[in-house]
Amino acid sequence: MKNVVLPQRLRSGDRVAVVAPSGRVDGARLAAGTEYLRSWGLDVQVMPAVLDGHERLKYLAAEDKARAEDLRSAWLDPQYAAVFCARGGYGVQRMVEYVDFDELAAVPKWFVGFSDITALHEPLNARGLVTIHGPMAAAVEQLAVAEGRERLRALLFEPETVTDLLAPRGASTVVGGVAEGQLRGGNLALLAANVGTPTYAPPAGVVVLEEVNEEAYQADRLLTQLLRAGWFDQVTGLVIGDFSQGGEGLDDTIRERLEPLGVPMVEGAAIGHEALNLAVPLGLPVRLNATAGTLTPSGLAGS
């Protein structure tokens, strides 16, 4: 296991960059979302390719190399204290071949995003860097929810104040017990799609999973692929977040596939695509008390 690297906390007046590694970005939504970040005293700068759009593929924010160059430029530029993704969608897997993750991990700074951004979290976390799975710069509905917005702000500015990553909503016990280890995971489809690729990095510790728009049989296929690949072999605990807009029987499918692992497990965590999306620090050591429904971070006070 790599040594954990925690970026420095943000302060009012810090300059941060917005990048778009994935889907096409709506300018009005981005403008509204970044106002929340500016209300924290941040100087928000949008990188050049964020609103470009791909010439042929309308679902991409820009050309693959341009999106990767925005990410690299923002990350390596010392004027930026953090890098926020504008949105998810689809596209990260097309541009990871142009990203040098060793280069990025050597310059610790906060990185924020979720969903498709899982494909960037995974290799960064594998190199020891703590990143934030949480609301993105154009996620207006999520940033508008006070509890979720405050969690993100607290992790960035006052991390020592975050003592239970599942509060305020909490989670329900599926399998009781206590588990410890680094928090890893993210979007189920992206984790499954990464199996067998150069950035494949199976976790060892507590895993959080979330998803959107999956039927029960589709989630079954994704979970079964991870199980067959041995992805869960060193997992010590499971936090099941929101599986939003899922089909009938989805919850039963998840339990049927994962309960036999016998590790402490909770479900119903407010992590994912719902309006309340509680940011969590991926790559950080945590303690999951599945019986009590709590997830306690370790080492946040030192950032």
Coordinates of N, CA and C in Angstrom, one line a residue, residues 131-301:
T131 N -8.2 12.0 -2.9 CA -9.0 12.8 -3.8 C -10.4 12.8 -3.3
I132 N -11.3 13.7 -3.8 CA -12.6 13.9 -3.3 C -13.6 13.4 -4.3
H133 N -14.4 12.4 -3.9 CA -15.6 12.0 -4.7 C -16.8 12.8 -4.2
G134 N -17.2 13.8 -5.1 CA -18.3 14.7 -4.6 C -18.8 15.6 -5.7
P135 N -19.7 16.5 -5.4 CA -20.3 17.4 -6.3 C -19.3 18.2 -7.2
M136 N -19.7 18.3 -8.5 CA -18.8 19.0 -9.4 C -19.2 20.4 -9.7
A137 N -18.4 21.1 -10.5 CA -18.6 22.6 -10.6 C -19.9 22.9 -11.3
A138 N -20.4 22.1 -12.2 CA -21.6 22.4 -12.9 C -22.8 21.6 -12.4
A139 N -22.6 20.9 -11.2 CA -23.7 20.1 -10.6 C -24.6 21.0 -9.8
V140 N -25.4 21.8 -10.4 CA -26.1 22.9 -9.7 C -27.1 22.3 -8.7
E141 N -27.8 21.3 -9.0 CA -28.8 20.7 -8.1 C -28.1 20.2 -6.8
Q142 N -26.9 19.6 -7.0 CA -26.2 19.1 -5.8 C -25.6 20.2 -5.0
L143 N -25.0 21.2 -5.6 CA -24.4 22.3 -4.9 C -25.5 23.2 -4.2
A144 N -26.7 23.1 -4.7 CA -27.8 23.9 -4.1 C -28.3 23.3 -2.8
V145 N -27.9 22.0 -2.5 CA -28.3 21.4 -1.2 C -27.3 21.7 -0.2
A146 N -27.8 22.4 0.9 CA -26.9 22.9 1.9 C -26.0 21.8 2.5
E147 N -26.6 20.7 2.9 CA -25.8 19.7 3.6 C -24.7 19.1 2.7
G148 N -25.0 18.9 1.4 CA -23.9 18.4 0.5 C -22.9 19.4 0.2
R149 N -23.3 20.7 0.0 CA -22.4 21.8 -0.3 C -21.5 22.0 0.9
E150 N -22.0 22.0 2.1 CA -21.2 22.2 3.3 C -20.2 21.0 3.5
R151 N -20.6 19.8 3.2 CA -19.6 18.7 3.3 C -18.4 18.9 2.4
L152 N -18.7 19.3 1.2 CA -17.6 19.5 0.3 C -16.7 20.7 0.8
R153 N -17.3 21.8 1.2 CA -16.5 22.9 1.7 C -15.7 22.5 2.9
A154 N -16.3 21.7 3.8 CA -15.6 21.3 5.0 C -14.4 20.4 4.7
L155 N -14.6 19.5 3.8 CA -13.4 18.6 3.4 C -12.3 19.4 2.8
L156 N -12.6 20.5 2.1 CA -11.6 21.3 1.4 C -11.0 22.3 2.4
F157 N -11.8 22.9 3.3 CA -11.3 24.0 4.1 C -11.0 23.6 5.5
E158 N -11.9 22.8 6.1 CA -11.8 22.4 7.5 C -12.0 20.9 7.7
P159 N -11.1 20.1 7.2 CA -11.3 18.7 7.1 C -11.4 18.1 8.5
E160 N -10.8 18.7 9.5 CA -10.9 18.1 10.9 C -12.3 18.1 11.4
T161 N -13.2 18.9 10.8 CA -14.6 19.0 11.3 C -15.4 17.8 10.8
V162 N -14.9 17.1 9.9 CA -15.7 16.0 9.3 C -15.4 14.7 10.1
T163 N -16.3 14.2 10.9 CA -16.1 13.1 11.8 C -16.9 11.8 11.4
D164 N -17.9 12.0 10.6 CA -18.7 10.8 10.1 C -19.1 11.1 8.7
L165 N -18.5 10.3 7.8 CA -18.7 10.5 6.4 C -20.1 10.1 5.9
L166 N -20.9 9.4 6.7 CA -22.2 9.0 6.3 C -23.3 10.0 6.9
A167 N -22.9 10.8 7.8 CA -23.9 11.8 8.4 C -24.0 13.0 7.4
P168 N -25.2 13.6 7.3 CA -26.3 13.5 8.3 C -27.4 12.4 7.9
R169 N -27.3 11.8 6.7 CA -28.4 10.8 6.4 C -28.2 9.5 7.0
G170 N -27.0 9.1 7.2 CA -26.7 7.8 7.7 C -26.8 6.7 6.7
A171 N -26.8 5.4 7.1 CA -26.9 4.3 6.3 C -27.4 3.1 7.1
S172 N -28.0 2.1 6.4 CA -28.6 0.9 7.0 C -27.6 -0.3 7.0
T173 N -27.7 -1.0 8.1 CA -26.8 -2.2 8.2 C -27.3 -3.3 7.3
V174 N -26.4 -3.9 6.5 CA -26.7 -5.1 5.8 C -26.0 -6.3 6.4
V175 N -24.7 -6.1 6.6 CA -23.9 -7.1 7.3 C -23.2 -6.3 8.4
G176 N -23.4 -6.7 9.7 CA -22.7 -5.9 10.8 C -21.3 -6.2 10.9
G177 N -20.6 -5.4 11.8 CA -19.2 -5.5 12.0 C -18.4 -4.3 11.8
V178 N -17.1 -4.3 11.9 CA -16.2 -3.2 11.8 C -15.2 -3.5 10.7
A179 N -14.9 -2.6 9.9 CA -13.8 -2.8 8.8 C -13.0 -1.5 8.8
E180 N -11.7 -1.7 8.5 CA -10.8 -0.6 8.3 C -10.0 -0.7 7.0
G181 N -9.5 0.4 6.6 CA -8.7 0.4 5.4 C -8.9 1.7 4.6
Q182 N -8.1 1.8 3.5 CA -8.3 3.0 2.6 C -9.7 2.9 1.9
L183 N -10.3 4.1 1.8 CA -11.6 4.2 1.1 C -11.3 4.3 -0.4
R184 N -11.9 3.4 -1.1 CA -11.7 3.4 -2.6 C -13.1 3.2 -3.2
G185 N -13.1 3.2 -4.6 CA -14.3 2.9 -5.3 C -14.8 4.0 -6.1
G186 N -16.2 4.1 -6.2 CA -16.8 5.1 -7.0 C -17.9 4.5 -7.8
N187 N -18.0 4.9 -9.1 CA -19.0 4.5 -10.0 C -18.8 3.0 -10.5
L188 N -19.9 2.2 -10.3 CA -19.7 0.8 -10.5 C -19.4 0.5 -12.0
A189 N -20.0 1.1 -13.0 CA -19.8 0.9 -14.4 C -18.3 1.2 -14.7
L190 N -17.8 2.3 -14.2 CA -16.4 2.7 -14.5 C -15.4 1.8 -13.9
L191 N -15.7 1.3 -12.7 CA -14.8 0.3 -12.0 C -14.7 -1.0 -12.8
A192 N -15.9 -1.4 -13.3 CA -15.9 -2.7 -14.1 C -15.2 -2.5 -15.4
A193 N -15.5 -1.3 -16.0 CA -14.9 -1.0 -17.4 C -13.4 -0.9 -17.3
N194 N -12.8 -0.6 -16.1 CA -11.4 -0.5 -16.0 C -10.6 -1.8 -15.8
V195 N -11.3 -2.9 -15.6 CA -10.7 -4.2 -15.4 C -9.9 -4.5 -16.7
G196 N -8.6 -4.9 -16.5 CA -7.8 -5.3 -17.6 C -7.1 -4.2 -18.3
T197 N -7.3 -2.9 -17.9 CA -6.7 -1.8 -18.6 C -5.4 -1.4 -17.9
P198 N -4.6 -0.6 -18.5 CA -3.3 -0.2 -17.8 C -3.5 0.5 -16.4
T199 N -4.7 1.1 -16.2 CA -4.9 1.8 -15.0 C -5.7 1.0 -14.0
Y200 N -5.9 -0.3 -14.3 CA -6.6 -1.2 -13.3 C -5.9 -1.2 -12.0
A201 N -6.6 -0.9 -10.9 CA -6.0 -0.9 -9.6 C -7.0 -1.4 -8.5
P202 N -7.1 -2.7 -8.4 CA -8.1 -3.2 -7.4 C -7.8 -2.7 -6.0
P203 N -8.8 -2.5 -5.2 CA -8.7 -1.9 -3.9 C -8.3 -2.9 -2.8
A204 N -7.8 -2.3 -1.7 CA -7.5 -3.1 -0.5 C -8.0 -2.2 0.6
G205 N -9.2 -2.5 1.1 CA -9.8 -1.7 2.2 C -11.3 -1.6 2.0
V206 N -11.9 -0.4 2.4 CA -13.3 -0.2 2.4 C -13.7 0.4 1.0
V207 N -14.7 -0.1 0.4 CA -15.1 0.3 -0.9 C -16.5 1.0 -0.9
V208 N -16.7 2.1 -1.6 CA -18.0 2.8 -1.8 C -18.4 2.6 -3.3
L209 N -19.6 2.2 -3.5 CA -20.2 2.0 -4.8 C -21.4 2.9 -5.0
E210 N -21.5 3.5 -6.2 CA -22.7 4.2 -6.6 C -23.0 4.0 -8.1
E211 N -24.2 4.3 -8.5 CA -24.5 4.1 -9.9 C -25.8 4.8 -10.3
V212 N -26.1 4.9 -11.6 CA -27.3 5.6 -12.0 C -27.8 4.9 -13.3
N213 N -29.2 4.8 -13.4 CA -29.8 4.3 -14.6 C -29.4 2.9 -15.0
E214 N -29.3 2.0 -14.0 CA -29.0 0.6 -14.3 C -30.2 -0.3 -13.9
E215 N -30.5 -1.2 -14.8 CA -31.5 -2.2 -14.4 C -30.8 -3.2 -13.5
A216 N -31.6 -4.1 -12.9 CA -31.1 -5.1 -11.9 C -30.1 -6.0 -12.7
Y217 N -30.4 -6.4 -13.9 CA -29.6 -7.4 -14.6 C -28.3 -6.7 -15.0
Q218 N -28.3 -5.4 -15.3 CA -27.1 -4.7 -15.7 C -26.2 -4.6 -14.5
A219 N -26.7 -4.2 -13.3 CA -25.9 -4.2 -12.1 C -25.3 -5.5 -11.8
D220 N -26.1 -6.6 -12.0 CA -25.7 -7.9 -11.7 C -24.4 -8.2 -12.6
R221 N -24.5 -7.9 -13.9 CA -23.4 -8.1 -14.8 C -22.1 -7.4 -14.4
L222 N -22.3 -6.1 -14.0 CA -21.1 -5.4 -13.6 C -20.5 -5.9 -12.3
L223 N -21.3 -6.2 -11.3 CA -20.8 -6.8 -10.1 C -20.2 -8.2 -10.3
T224 N -20.8 -9.0 -11.1 CA -20.3 -10.3 -11.4 C -18.9 -10.2 -12.1
Q225 N -18.8 -9.2 -13.0 CA -17.5 -9.0 -13.7 C -16.4 -8.7 -12.6
L226 N -16.7 -7.8 -11.7 CA -15.7 -7.5 -10.7 C -15.4 -8.7 -9.8
L227 N -16.5 -9.4 -9.4 CA -16.3 -10.6 -8.6 C -15.4 -11.6 -9.3
R228 N -15.6 -11.9 -10.5 CA -14.9 -12.9 -11.3 C -13.4 -12.4 -11.5
A229 N -13.2 -11.1 -11.6 CA -11.9 -10.5 -11.8 C -11.1 -10.5 -10.5
G230 N -11.7 -10.8 -9.4 CA -11.0 -10.8 -8.1 C -10.9 -9.4 -7.5
W231 N -11.7 -8.5 -8.0 CA -11.6 -7.1 -7.6 C -11.9 -6.9 -6.1
F232 N -12.8 -7.8 -5.6 CA -13.2 -7.7 -4.2 C -12.3 -8.5 -3.2
D233 N -11.2 -9.1 -3.7 CA -10.5 -10.1 -2.9 C -9.9 -9.5 -1.6
Q234 N -9.5 -8.2 -1.7 CA -8.9 -7.6 -0.5 C -9.8 -6.5 0.1
V235 N -11.1 -6.5 -0.3 CA -12.0 -5.5 0.3 C -12.4 -5.9 1.7
T236 N -12.4 -5.0 2.6 CA -12.6 -5.3 4.0 C -14.1 -4.8 4.4
G237 N -14.6 -3.9 3.7 CA -16.0 -3.4 4.0 C -16.6 -2.7 2.8
L238 N -17.9 -2.6 2.8 CA -18.7 -2.1 1.7 C -19.7 -1.0 2.1
V239 N -19.6 0.1 1.4 CA -20.6 1.2 1.6 C -21.3 1.4 0.2
I240 N -22.6 1.0 0.2 CA -23.4 1.1 -1.0 C -24.1 2.5 -1.0
G241 N -23.8 3.3 -1.9 CA -24.4 4.6 -2.0 C -25.7 4.5 -2.8
D242 N -26.0 5.7 -3.4 CA -27.3 5.7 -4.2 C -27.1 5.0 -5.6
F243 N -28.1 4.1 -5.9 CA -28.2 3.5 -7.2 C -29.4 4.2 -7.8
S244 N -29.3 5.4 -8.3 CA -30.4 6.2 -8.7 C -31.1 5.8 -10.0
Q245 N -32.4 6.0 -10.0 CA -33.2 5.6 -11.1 C -33.0 4.2 -11.6
G246 N -32.8 3.3 -10.7 CA -32.5 1.9 -11.0 C -33.8 1.1 -11.2
G247 N -33.7 0.0 -11.8 CA -34.9 -0.9 -12.1 C -35.3 -1.7 -10.9
E248 N -36.5 -2.3 -11.1 CA -37.1 -3.1 -10.0 C -36.1 -4.3 -9.6
G249 N -36.0 -4.5 -8.3 CA -35.2 -5.5 -7.8 C -33.7 -5.2 -7.7
L250 N -33.3 -4.0 -7.9 CA -31.9 -3.6 -7.9 C -31.3 -3.8 -6.6
D251 N -31.9 -3.4 -5.5 CA -31.4 -3.5 -4.2 C -31.1 -5.0 -3.8
D252 N -32.1 -5.8 -4.2 CA -32.0 -7.3 -3.9 C -30.8 -7.9 -4.7
T253 N -30.6 -7.4 -5.9 CA -29.5 -7.9 -6.7 C -28.2 -7.6 -6.1
I254 N -28.0 -6.3 -5.6 CA -26.8 -5.9 -5.0 C -26.5 -6.7 -3.7
R255 N -27.5 -6.9 -2.9 CA -27.3 -7.7 -1.7 C -27.0 -9.2 -2.1
E256 N -27.7 -9.7 -3.0 CA -27.4 -11.1 -3.4 C -26.0 -11.4 -3.9
R257 N -25.5 -10.4 -4.6 CA -24.1 -10.5 -5.2 C -23.0 -10.2 -4.1
L258 N -23.3 -9.3 -3.2 CA -22.2 -8.9 -2.3 C -22.3 -9.4 -0.9
E259 N -23.5 -9.7 -0.4 CA -23.6 -10.2 1.0 C -22.7 -11.5 1.2
P260 N -22.6 -12.4 0.2 CA -21.8 -13.6 0.5 C -20.3 -13.3 0.7
L261 N -19.8 -12.1 0.4 CA -18.5 -11.7 0.7 C -18.2 -11.8 2.2
G262 N -19.3 -11.6 3.0 CA -19.2 -11.7 4.5 C -18.5 -10.5 5.1
V263 N -18.3 -9.4 4.4 CA -17.6 -8.3 5.1 C -18.6 -7.3 5.6
P264 N -18.3 -6.4 6.5 CA -19.3 -5.4 7.0 C -19.8 -4.6 5.8
M265 N -21.1 -4.4 5.8 CA -21.7 -3.7 4.7 C -22.9 -2.9 5.1
V266 N -23.0 -1.6 4.5 CA -24.1 -0.8 4.7 C -24.7 -0.4 3.4
E267 N -25.9 0.1 3.4 CA -26.5 0.6 2.1 C -27.3 1.8 2.4
G268 N -27.6 2.6 1.3 CA -28.4 3.8 1.5 C -27.6 5.0 1.8
A269 N -26.2 5.0 1.7 CA -25.4 6.2 1.9 C -25.7 7.2 0.9
A270 N -25.7 8.5 1.3 CA -26.0 9.6 0.4 C -24.8 10.0 -0.4
I271 N -24.4 9.0 -1.3 CA -23.2 9.2 -2.1 C -23.6 8.8 -3.5
G272 N -23.6 9.7 -4.5 CA -23.9 9.4 -5.8 C -24.6 10.5 -6.6
H273 N -25.7 10.1 -7.3 CA -26.3 11.0 -8.3 C -27.5 11.7 -7.8
E274 N -27.9 11.5 -6.5 CA -29.1 12.2 -6.0 C -28.7 13.7 -5.6
A275 N -29.7 14.5 -5.3 CA -29.4 15.9 -5.0 C -28.5 16.0 -3.8
L276 N -28.7 15.2 -2.8 CA -27.8 15.2 -1.6 C -26.7 14.2 -2.0
N277 N -25.5 14.7 -2.3 CA -24.3 13.9 -2.6 C -23.2 14.3 -1.6
L278 N -23.0 13.5 -0.6 CA -22.0 13.8 0.4 C -20.6 13.4 -0.1
A279 N -19.8 14.4 -0.1 CA -18.4 14.2 -0.6 C -17.7 13.3 0.4
V280 N -16.8 12.4 -0.2 CA -16.0 11.6 0.7 C -14.6 11.6 0.1
P281 N -13.5 11.4 1.0 CA -12.1 11.4 0.6 C -11.7 10.0 0.2
L282 N -11.6 9.8 -1.1 CA -11.1 8.5 -1.6 C -9.6 8.4 -1.4
G283 N -9.1 7.2 -1.0 CA -7.7 7.0 -0.7 C -7.3 7.2 0.7
L284 N -8.3 7.8 1.5 CA -8.0 8.0 2.9 C -8.3 6.8 3.8
P285 N -7.5 6.5 4.8 CA -7.9 5.4 5.8 C -9.2 5.8 6.5
V286 N -10.1 4.8 6.6 CA -11.3 5.0 7.3 C -11.7 3.8 8.2
R287 N -12.7 4.0 9.0 CA -13.2 2.9 9.9 C -14.7 2.8 9.7
L288 N -15.1 1.7 9.1 CA -16.6 1.5 8.9 C -17.1 0.7 10.0
N289 N -18.0 1.2 10.8 CA -18.8 0.5 11.8 C -20.2 0.2 11.1
A290 N -20.3 -0.9 10.5 CA -21.5 -1.2 9.8 C -22.7 -1.4 10.7
T291 N -22.4 -1.9 11.9 CA -23.5 -2.1 12.9 C -24.1 -0.8 13.3
A292 N -23.3 0.2 13.5 CA -23.7 1.6 13.9 C -24.1 2.5 12.7
G293 N -23.6 2.1 11.5 CA -23.9 2.9 10.4 C -23.0 4.2 10.3
T294 N -21.7 4.1 10.7 CA -20.8 5.2 10.7 C -19.6 4.9 9.8
L295 N -19.0 5.9 9.3 CA -17.8 5.8 8.5 C -16.9 6.9 9.0
T296 N -15.8 6.6 9.7 CA -15.0 7.6 10.4 C -13.7 7.7 9.6
P297 N -13.3 9.0 9.2 CA -12.0 9.2 8.5 C -10.9 9.3 9.5
S298 N -9.7 9.0 9.0 CA -8.5 9.0 9.8 C -7.5 9.9 9.1
G299 N -6.9 10.9 9.9 CA -5.8 11.7 9.3 C -6.2 13.0 8.6
L300 N -7.5 13.3 8.6 CA -7.9 14.6 8.0 C -7.4 15.8 8.7
A301 N -7.2 15.7 10.0 CA -6.8 16.9 10.7 C -5.4 17.4 10.4

